[in-house]
PDB file of C-alpha atoms in Angstrom:
ATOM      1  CA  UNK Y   1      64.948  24.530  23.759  1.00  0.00           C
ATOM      2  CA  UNK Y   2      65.779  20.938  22.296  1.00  0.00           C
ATOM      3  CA  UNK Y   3      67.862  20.560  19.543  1.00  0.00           C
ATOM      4  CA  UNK Y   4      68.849  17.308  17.865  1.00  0.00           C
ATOM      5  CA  UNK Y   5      71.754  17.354  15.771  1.00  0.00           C
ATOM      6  CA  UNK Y   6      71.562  14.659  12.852  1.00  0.00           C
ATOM      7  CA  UNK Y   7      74.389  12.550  10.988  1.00  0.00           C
ATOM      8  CA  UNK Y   8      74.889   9.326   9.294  1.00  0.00           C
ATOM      9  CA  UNK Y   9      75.714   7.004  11.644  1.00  0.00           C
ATOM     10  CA  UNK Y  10      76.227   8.727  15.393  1.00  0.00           C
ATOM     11  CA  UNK Y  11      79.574   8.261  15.301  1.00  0.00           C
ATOM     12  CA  UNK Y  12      81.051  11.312  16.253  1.00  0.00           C
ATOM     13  CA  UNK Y  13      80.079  14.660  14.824  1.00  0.00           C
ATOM     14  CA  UNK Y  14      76.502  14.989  15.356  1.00  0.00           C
ATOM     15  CA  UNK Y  15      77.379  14.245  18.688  1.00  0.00           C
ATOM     16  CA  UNK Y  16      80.348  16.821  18.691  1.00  0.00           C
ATOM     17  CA  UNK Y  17      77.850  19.103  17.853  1.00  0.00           C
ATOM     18  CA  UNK Y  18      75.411  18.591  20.161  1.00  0.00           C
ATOM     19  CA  UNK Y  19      78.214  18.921  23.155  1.00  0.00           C
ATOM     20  CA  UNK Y  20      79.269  22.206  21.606  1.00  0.00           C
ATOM     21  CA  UNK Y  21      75.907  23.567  20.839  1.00  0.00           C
ATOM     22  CA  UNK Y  22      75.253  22.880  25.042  1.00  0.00           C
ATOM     23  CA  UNK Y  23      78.950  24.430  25.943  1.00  0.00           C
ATOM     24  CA  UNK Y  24      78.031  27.551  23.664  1.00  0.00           C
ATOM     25  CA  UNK Y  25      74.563  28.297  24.798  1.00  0.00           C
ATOM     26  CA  UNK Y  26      75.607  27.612  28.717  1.00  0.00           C
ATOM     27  CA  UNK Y  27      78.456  30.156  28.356  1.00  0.00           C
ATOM     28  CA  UNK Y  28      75.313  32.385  27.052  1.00  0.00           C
ATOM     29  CA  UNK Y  29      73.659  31.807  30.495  1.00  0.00           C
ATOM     30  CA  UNK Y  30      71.022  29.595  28.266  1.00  0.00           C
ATOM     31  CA  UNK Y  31      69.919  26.105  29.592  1.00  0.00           C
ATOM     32  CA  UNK Y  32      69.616  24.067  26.832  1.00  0.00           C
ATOM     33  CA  UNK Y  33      69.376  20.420  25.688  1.00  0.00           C
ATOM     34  CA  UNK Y  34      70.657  18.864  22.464  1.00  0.00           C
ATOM     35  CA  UNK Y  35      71.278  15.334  21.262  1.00  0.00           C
ATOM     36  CA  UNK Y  36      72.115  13.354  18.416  1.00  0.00           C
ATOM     37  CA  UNK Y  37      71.135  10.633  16.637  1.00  0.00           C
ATOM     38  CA  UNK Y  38      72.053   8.637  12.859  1.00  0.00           C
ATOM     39  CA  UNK Y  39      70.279   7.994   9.749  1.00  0.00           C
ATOM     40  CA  UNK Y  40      71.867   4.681   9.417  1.00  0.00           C
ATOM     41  CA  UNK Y  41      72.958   4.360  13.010  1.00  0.00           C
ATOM     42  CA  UNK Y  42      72.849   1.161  14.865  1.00  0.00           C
ATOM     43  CA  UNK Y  43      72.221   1.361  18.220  1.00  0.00           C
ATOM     44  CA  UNK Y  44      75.082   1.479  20.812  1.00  0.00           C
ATOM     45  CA  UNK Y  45      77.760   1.819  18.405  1.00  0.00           C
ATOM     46  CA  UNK Y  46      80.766   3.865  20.105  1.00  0.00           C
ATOM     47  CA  UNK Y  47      82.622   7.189  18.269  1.00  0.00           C
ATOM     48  CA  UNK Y  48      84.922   6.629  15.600  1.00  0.00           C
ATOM     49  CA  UNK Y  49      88.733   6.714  16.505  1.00  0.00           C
ATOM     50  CA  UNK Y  50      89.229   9.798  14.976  1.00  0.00           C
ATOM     51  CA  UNK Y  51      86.516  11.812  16.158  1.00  0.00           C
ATOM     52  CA  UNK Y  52      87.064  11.300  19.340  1.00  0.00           C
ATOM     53  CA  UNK Y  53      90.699  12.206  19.201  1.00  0.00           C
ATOM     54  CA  UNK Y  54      89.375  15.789  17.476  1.00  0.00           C
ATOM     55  CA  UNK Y  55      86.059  16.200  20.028  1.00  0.00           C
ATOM     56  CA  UNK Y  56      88.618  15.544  22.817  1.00  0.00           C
ATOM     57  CA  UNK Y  57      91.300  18.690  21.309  1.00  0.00           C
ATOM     58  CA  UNK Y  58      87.682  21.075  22.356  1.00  0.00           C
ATOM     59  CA  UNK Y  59      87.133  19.490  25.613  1.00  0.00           C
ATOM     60  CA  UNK Y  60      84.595  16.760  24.267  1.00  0.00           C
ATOM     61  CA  UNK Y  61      84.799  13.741  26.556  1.00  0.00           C
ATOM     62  CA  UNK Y  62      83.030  10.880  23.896  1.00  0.00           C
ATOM     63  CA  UNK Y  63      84.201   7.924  25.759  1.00  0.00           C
ATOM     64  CA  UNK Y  64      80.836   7.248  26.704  1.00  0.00           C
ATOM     65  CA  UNK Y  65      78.880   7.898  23.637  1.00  0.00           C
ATOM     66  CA  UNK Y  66      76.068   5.410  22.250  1.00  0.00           C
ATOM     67  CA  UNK Y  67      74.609   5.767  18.404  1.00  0.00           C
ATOM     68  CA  UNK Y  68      71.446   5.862  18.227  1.00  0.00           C
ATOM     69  CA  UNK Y  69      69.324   5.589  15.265  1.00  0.00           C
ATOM     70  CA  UNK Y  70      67.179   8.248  13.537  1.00  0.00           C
ATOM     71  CA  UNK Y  71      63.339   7.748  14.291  1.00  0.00           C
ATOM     72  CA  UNK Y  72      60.132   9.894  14.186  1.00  0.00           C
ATOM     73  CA  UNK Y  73      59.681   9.903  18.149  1.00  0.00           C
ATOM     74  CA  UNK Y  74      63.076  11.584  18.073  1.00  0.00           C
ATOM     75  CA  UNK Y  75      62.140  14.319  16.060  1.00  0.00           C
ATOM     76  CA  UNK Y  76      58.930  14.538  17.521  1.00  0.00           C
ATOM     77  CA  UNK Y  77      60.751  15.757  21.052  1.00  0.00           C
ATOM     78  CA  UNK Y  78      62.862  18.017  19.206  1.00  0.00           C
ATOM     79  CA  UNK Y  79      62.336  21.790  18.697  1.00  0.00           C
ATOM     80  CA  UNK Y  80      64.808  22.460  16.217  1.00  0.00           C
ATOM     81  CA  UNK Y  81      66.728  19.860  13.610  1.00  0.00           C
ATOM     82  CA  UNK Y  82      70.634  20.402  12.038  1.00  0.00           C
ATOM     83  CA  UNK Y  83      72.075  18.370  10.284  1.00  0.00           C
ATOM     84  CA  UNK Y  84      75.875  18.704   8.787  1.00  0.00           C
ATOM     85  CA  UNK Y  85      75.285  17.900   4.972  1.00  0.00           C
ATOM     86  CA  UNK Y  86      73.163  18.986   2.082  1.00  0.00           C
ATOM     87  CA  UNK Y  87      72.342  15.150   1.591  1.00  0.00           C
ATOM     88  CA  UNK Y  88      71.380  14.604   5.110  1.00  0.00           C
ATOM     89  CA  UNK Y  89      68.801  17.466   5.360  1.00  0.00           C
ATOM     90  CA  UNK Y  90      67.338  16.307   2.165  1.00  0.00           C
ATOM     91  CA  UNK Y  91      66.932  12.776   3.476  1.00  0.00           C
ATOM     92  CA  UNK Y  92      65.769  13.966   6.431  1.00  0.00           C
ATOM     93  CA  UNK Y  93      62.984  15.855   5.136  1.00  0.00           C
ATOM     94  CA  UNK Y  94      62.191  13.847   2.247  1.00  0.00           C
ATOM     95  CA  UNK Y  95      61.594  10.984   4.637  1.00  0.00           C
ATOM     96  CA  UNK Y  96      59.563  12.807   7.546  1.00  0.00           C
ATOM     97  CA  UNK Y  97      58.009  15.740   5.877  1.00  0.00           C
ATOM     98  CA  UNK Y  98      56.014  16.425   8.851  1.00  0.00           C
ATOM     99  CA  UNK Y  99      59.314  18.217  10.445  1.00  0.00           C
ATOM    100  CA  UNK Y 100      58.589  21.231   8.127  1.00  0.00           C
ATOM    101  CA  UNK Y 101      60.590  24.701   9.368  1.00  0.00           C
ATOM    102  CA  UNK Y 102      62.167  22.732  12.118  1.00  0.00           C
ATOM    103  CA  UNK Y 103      65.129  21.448   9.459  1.00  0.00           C
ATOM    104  CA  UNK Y 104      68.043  23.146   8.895  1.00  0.00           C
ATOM    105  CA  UNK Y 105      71.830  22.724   8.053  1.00  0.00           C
ATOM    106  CA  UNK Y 106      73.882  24.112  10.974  1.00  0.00           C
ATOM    107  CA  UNK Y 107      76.034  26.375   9.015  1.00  0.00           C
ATOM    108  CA  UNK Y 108      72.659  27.264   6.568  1.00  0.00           C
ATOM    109  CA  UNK Y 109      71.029  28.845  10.208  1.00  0.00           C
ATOM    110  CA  UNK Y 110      73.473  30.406  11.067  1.00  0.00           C
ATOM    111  CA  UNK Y 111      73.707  32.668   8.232  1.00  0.00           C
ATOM    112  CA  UNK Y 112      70.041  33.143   7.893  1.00  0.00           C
ATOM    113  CA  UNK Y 113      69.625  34.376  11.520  1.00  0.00           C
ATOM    114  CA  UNK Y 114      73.133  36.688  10.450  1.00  0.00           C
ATOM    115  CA  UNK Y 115      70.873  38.363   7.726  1.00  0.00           C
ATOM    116  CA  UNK Y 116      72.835  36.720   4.914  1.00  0.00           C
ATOM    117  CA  UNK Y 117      70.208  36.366   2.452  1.00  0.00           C
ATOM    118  CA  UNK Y 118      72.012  37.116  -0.551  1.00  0.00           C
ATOM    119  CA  UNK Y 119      71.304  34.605  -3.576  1.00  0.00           C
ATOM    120  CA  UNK Y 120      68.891  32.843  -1.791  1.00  0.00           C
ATOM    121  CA  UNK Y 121      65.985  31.175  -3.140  1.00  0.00           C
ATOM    122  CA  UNK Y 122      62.345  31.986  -1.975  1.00  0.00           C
ATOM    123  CA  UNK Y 123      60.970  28.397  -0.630  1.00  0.00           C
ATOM    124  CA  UNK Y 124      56.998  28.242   0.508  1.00  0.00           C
ATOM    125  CA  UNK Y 125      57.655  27.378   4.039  1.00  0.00           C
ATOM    126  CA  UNK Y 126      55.604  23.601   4.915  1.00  0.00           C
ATOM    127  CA  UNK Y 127      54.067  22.822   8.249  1.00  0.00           C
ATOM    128  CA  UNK Y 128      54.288  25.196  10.995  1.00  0.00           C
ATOM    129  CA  UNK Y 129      56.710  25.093  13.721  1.00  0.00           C
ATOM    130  CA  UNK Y 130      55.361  24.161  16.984  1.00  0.00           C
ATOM    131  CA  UNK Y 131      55.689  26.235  19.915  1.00  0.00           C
ATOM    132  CA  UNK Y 132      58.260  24.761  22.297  1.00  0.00           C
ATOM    133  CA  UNK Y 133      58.007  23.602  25.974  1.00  0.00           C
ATOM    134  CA  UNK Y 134      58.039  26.938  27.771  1.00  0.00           C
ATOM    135  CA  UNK Y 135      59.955  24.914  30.507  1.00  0.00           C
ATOM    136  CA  UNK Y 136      63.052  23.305  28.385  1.00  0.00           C
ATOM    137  CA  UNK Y 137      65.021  26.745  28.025  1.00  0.00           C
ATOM    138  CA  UNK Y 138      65.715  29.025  30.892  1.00  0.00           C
ATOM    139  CA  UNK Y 139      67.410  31.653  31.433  1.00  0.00           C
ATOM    140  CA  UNK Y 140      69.488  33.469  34.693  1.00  0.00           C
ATOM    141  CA  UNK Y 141      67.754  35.408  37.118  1.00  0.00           C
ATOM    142  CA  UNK Y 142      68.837  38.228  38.759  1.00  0.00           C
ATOM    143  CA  UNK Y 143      69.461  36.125  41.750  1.00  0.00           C
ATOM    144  CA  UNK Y 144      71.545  33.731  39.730  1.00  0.00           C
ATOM    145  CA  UNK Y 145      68.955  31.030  39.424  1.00  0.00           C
ATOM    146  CA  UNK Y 146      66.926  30.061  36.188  1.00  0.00           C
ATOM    147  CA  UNK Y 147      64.129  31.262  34.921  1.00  0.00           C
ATOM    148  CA  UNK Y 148      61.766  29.025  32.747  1.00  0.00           C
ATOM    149  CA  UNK Y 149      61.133  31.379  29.483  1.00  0.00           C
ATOM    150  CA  UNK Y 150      57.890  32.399  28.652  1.00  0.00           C
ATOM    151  CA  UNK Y 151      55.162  31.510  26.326  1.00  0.00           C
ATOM    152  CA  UNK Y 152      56.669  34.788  24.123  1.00  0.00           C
ATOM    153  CA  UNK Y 153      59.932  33.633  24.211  1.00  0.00           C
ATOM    154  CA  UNK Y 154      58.429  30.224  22.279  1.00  0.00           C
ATOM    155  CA  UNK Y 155      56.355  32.415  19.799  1.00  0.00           C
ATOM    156  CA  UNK Y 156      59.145  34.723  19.018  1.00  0.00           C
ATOM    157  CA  UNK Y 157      61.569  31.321  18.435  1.00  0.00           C
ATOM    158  CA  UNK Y 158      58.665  29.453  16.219  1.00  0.00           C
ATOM    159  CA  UNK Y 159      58.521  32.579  14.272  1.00  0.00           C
ATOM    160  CA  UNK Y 160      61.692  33.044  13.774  1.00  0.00           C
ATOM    161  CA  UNK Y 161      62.233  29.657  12.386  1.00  0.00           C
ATOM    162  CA  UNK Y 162      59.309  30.287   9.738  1.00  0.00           C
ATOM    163  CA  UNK Y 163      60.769  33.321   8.398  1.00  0.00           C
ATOM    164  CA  UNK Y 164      64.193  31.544   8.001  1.00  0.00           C
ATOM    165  CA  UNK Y 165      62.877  28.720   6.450  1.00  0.00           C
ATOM    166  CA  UNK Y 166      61.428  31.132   3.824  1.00  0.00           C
ATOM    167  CA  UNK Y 167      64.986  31.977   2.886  1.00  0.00           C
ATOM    168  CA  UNK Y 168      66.434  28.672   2.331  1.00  0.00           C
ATOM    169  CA  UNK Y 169      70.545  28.575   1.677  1.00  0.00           C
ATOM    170  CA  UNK Y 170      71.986  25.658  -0.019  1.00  0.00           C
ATOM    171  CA  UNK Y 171      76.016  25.811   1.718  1.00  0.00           C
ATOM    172  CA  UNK Y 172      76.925  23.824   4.437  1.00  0.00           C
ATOM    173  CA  UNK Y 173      79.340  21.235   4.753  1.00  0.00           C
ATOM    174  CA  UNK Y 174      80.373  18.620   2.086  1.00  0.00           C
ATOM    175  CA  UNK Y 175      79.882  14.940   2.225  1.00  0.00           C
ATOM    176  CA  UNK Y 176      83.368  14.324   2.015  1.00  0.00           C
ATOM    177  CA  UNK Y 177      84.109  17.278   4.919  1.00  0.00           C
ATOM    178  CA  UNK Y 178      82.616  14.768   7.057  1.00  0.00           C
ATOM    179  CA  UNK Y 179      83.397  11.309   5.889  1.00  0.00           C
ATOM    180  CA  UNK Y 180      87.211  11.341   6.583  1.00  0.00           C
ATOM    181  CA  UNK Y 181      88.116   8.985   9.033  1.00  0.00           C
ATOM    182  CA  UNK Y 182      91.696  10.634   9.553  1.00  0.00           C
ATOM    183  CA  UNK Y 183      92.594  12.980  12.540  1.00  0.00           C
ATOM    184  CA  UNK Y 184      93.218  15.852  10.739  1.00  0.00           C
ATOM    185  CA  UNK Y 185      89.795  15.769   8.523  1.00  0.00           C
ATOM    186  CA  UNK Y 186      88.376  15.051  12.016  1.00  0.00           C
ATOM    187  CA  UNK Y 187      90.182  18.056  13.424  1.00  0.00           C
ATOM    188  CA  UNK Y 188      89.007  20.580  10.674  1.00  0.00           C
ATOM    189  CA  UNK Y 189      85.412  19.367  10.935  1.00  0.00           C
ATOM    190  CA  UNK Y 190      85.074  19.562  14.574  1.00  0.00           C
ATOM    191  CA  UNK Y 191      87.067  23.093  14.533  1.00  0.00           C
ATOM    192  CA  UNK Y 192      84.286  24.505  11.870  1.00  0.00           C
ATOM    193  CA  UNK Y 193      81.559  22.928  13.668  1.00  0.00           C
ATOM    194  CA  UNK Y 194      82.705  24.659  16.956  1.00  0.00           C
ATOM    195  CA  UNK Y 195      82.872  28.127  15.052  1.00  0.00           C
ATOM    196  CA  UNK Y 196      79.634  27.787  12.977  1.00  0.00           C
ATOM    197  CA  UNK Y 197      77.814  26.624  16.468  1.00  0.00           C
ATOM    198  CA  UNK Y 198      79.344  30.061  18.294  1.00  0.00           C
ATOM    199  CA  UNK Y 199      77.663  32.070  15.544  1.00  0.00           C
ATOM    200  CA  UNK Y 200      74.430  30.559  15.481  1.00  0.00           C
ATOM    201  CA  UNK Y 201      74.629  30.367  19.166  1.00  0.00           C
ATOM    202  CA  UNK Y 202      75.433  34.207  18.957  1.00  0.00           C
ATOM    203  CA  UNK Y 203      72.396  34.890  16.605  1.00  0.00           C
ATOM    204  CA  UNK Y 204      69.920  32.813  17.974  1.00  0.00           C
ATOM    205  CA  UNK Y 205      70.575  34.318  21.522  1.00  0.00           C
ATOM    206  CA  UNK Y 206      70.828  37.836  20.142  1.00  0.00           C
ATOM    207  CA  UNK Y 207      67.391  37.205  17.949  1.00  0.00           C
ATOM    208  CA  UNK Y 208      65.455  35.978  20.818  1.00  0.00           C
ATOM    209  CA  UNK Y 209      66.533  38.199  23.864  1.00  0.00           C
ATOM    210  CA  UNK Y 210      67.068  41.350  21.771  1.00  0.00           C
TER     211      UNK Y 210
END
């Protein structure tokens, strides 16, 4: 499974996220790969000050982080898309429109895989979700190793994503949750970040290996 976590300039959280969405799903005994990338990212650009101060407080080493921009290769290698903000997703998907069900807000999944579909609106769901690479999530073993999942694991994860995408939710974080550039806005983004990525972690494993 390849996620790529998308922000507005690769500075720090989508990255954040995509080290915590990796921690999360290993503790789960899931291999997993996610990256991140920038709308307006320049390439090579290091974290912010701030954010890497807060993504060090979980364990996030970002010393060695690069920005890279947001392109339509990118998202072509990725199974699944979050972004942080209302206003990124829309740009996002107003831009490549191709990415259909893939797009979602992190906190937005997360709920929808909970069952939390109160007040949402009914959407028409786009362009089908592809079926991932059966060989980029795995699983333990009983012998400890990894097991490549299956071409039903991929089905059941493509149509999961089209029925959530059916049931579209509007919260997530605010522009200005993300745009402070002091350690204690970076604290309280990374902190929600790390428990909205536990509970989609939580409901995506559950959904899948239930």
């Amino acid at each position: 499974m390849r996620l790529l976590f998308v922000d507005d300039g690769d500075r720090g959280h989508a990255a954040v996220a995509a080290a915590l969405w990796e921690r999360e799903l290993a503790r789960r005994g899931v291999l997993t790969t996610a990256s991140s990338c920038g709308i307006h990212a320049r390439p090579g650009q290091h974290a912010g000050y701030a954010m890497a101060w807060a993504a060090a407080q979980q364990g996030i080493d970002l010393s060695t982080h690069g920005s890279r921009p947001l392109d339509a290769e990118l998202l072509a290698q990725a199974d699944l898309v979050l972004t942080l903000t209302r206003a990124q997703a829309d740009h996002v998907g107003m831009t490549f429109g191709s990415i259909g069900d893939r797009l979602f807000l992190v906190a937005e999944l997360a709920a929808l895989l909970h069952g939390d579909h109160s007040a949402v609106p009914a959407a028409t769901a786009g362009e089908t979700f592809p079926d991932p690479d059966a060989s980029s999530t795995a699983r333990p073993s009983a012998e400890g190793g990894a097991t490549p999942a299956s071409p039903t694991d991929s089905a059941r994860l493509a149509a999961l994503l089209r029925r959530a995408h059916t049931r579209r939710l509007v919260r997530g974080l605010c522009d200005d949750d993300v745009h402070g550039d002091t350690e204690d806005a970076a604290r309280a983004c990374v902190e929600r970040l790390a428990i909205e990525l536990a509970a989609l972690a939580d409901h995506l494993t559950d959904h899948l290996t239930g």
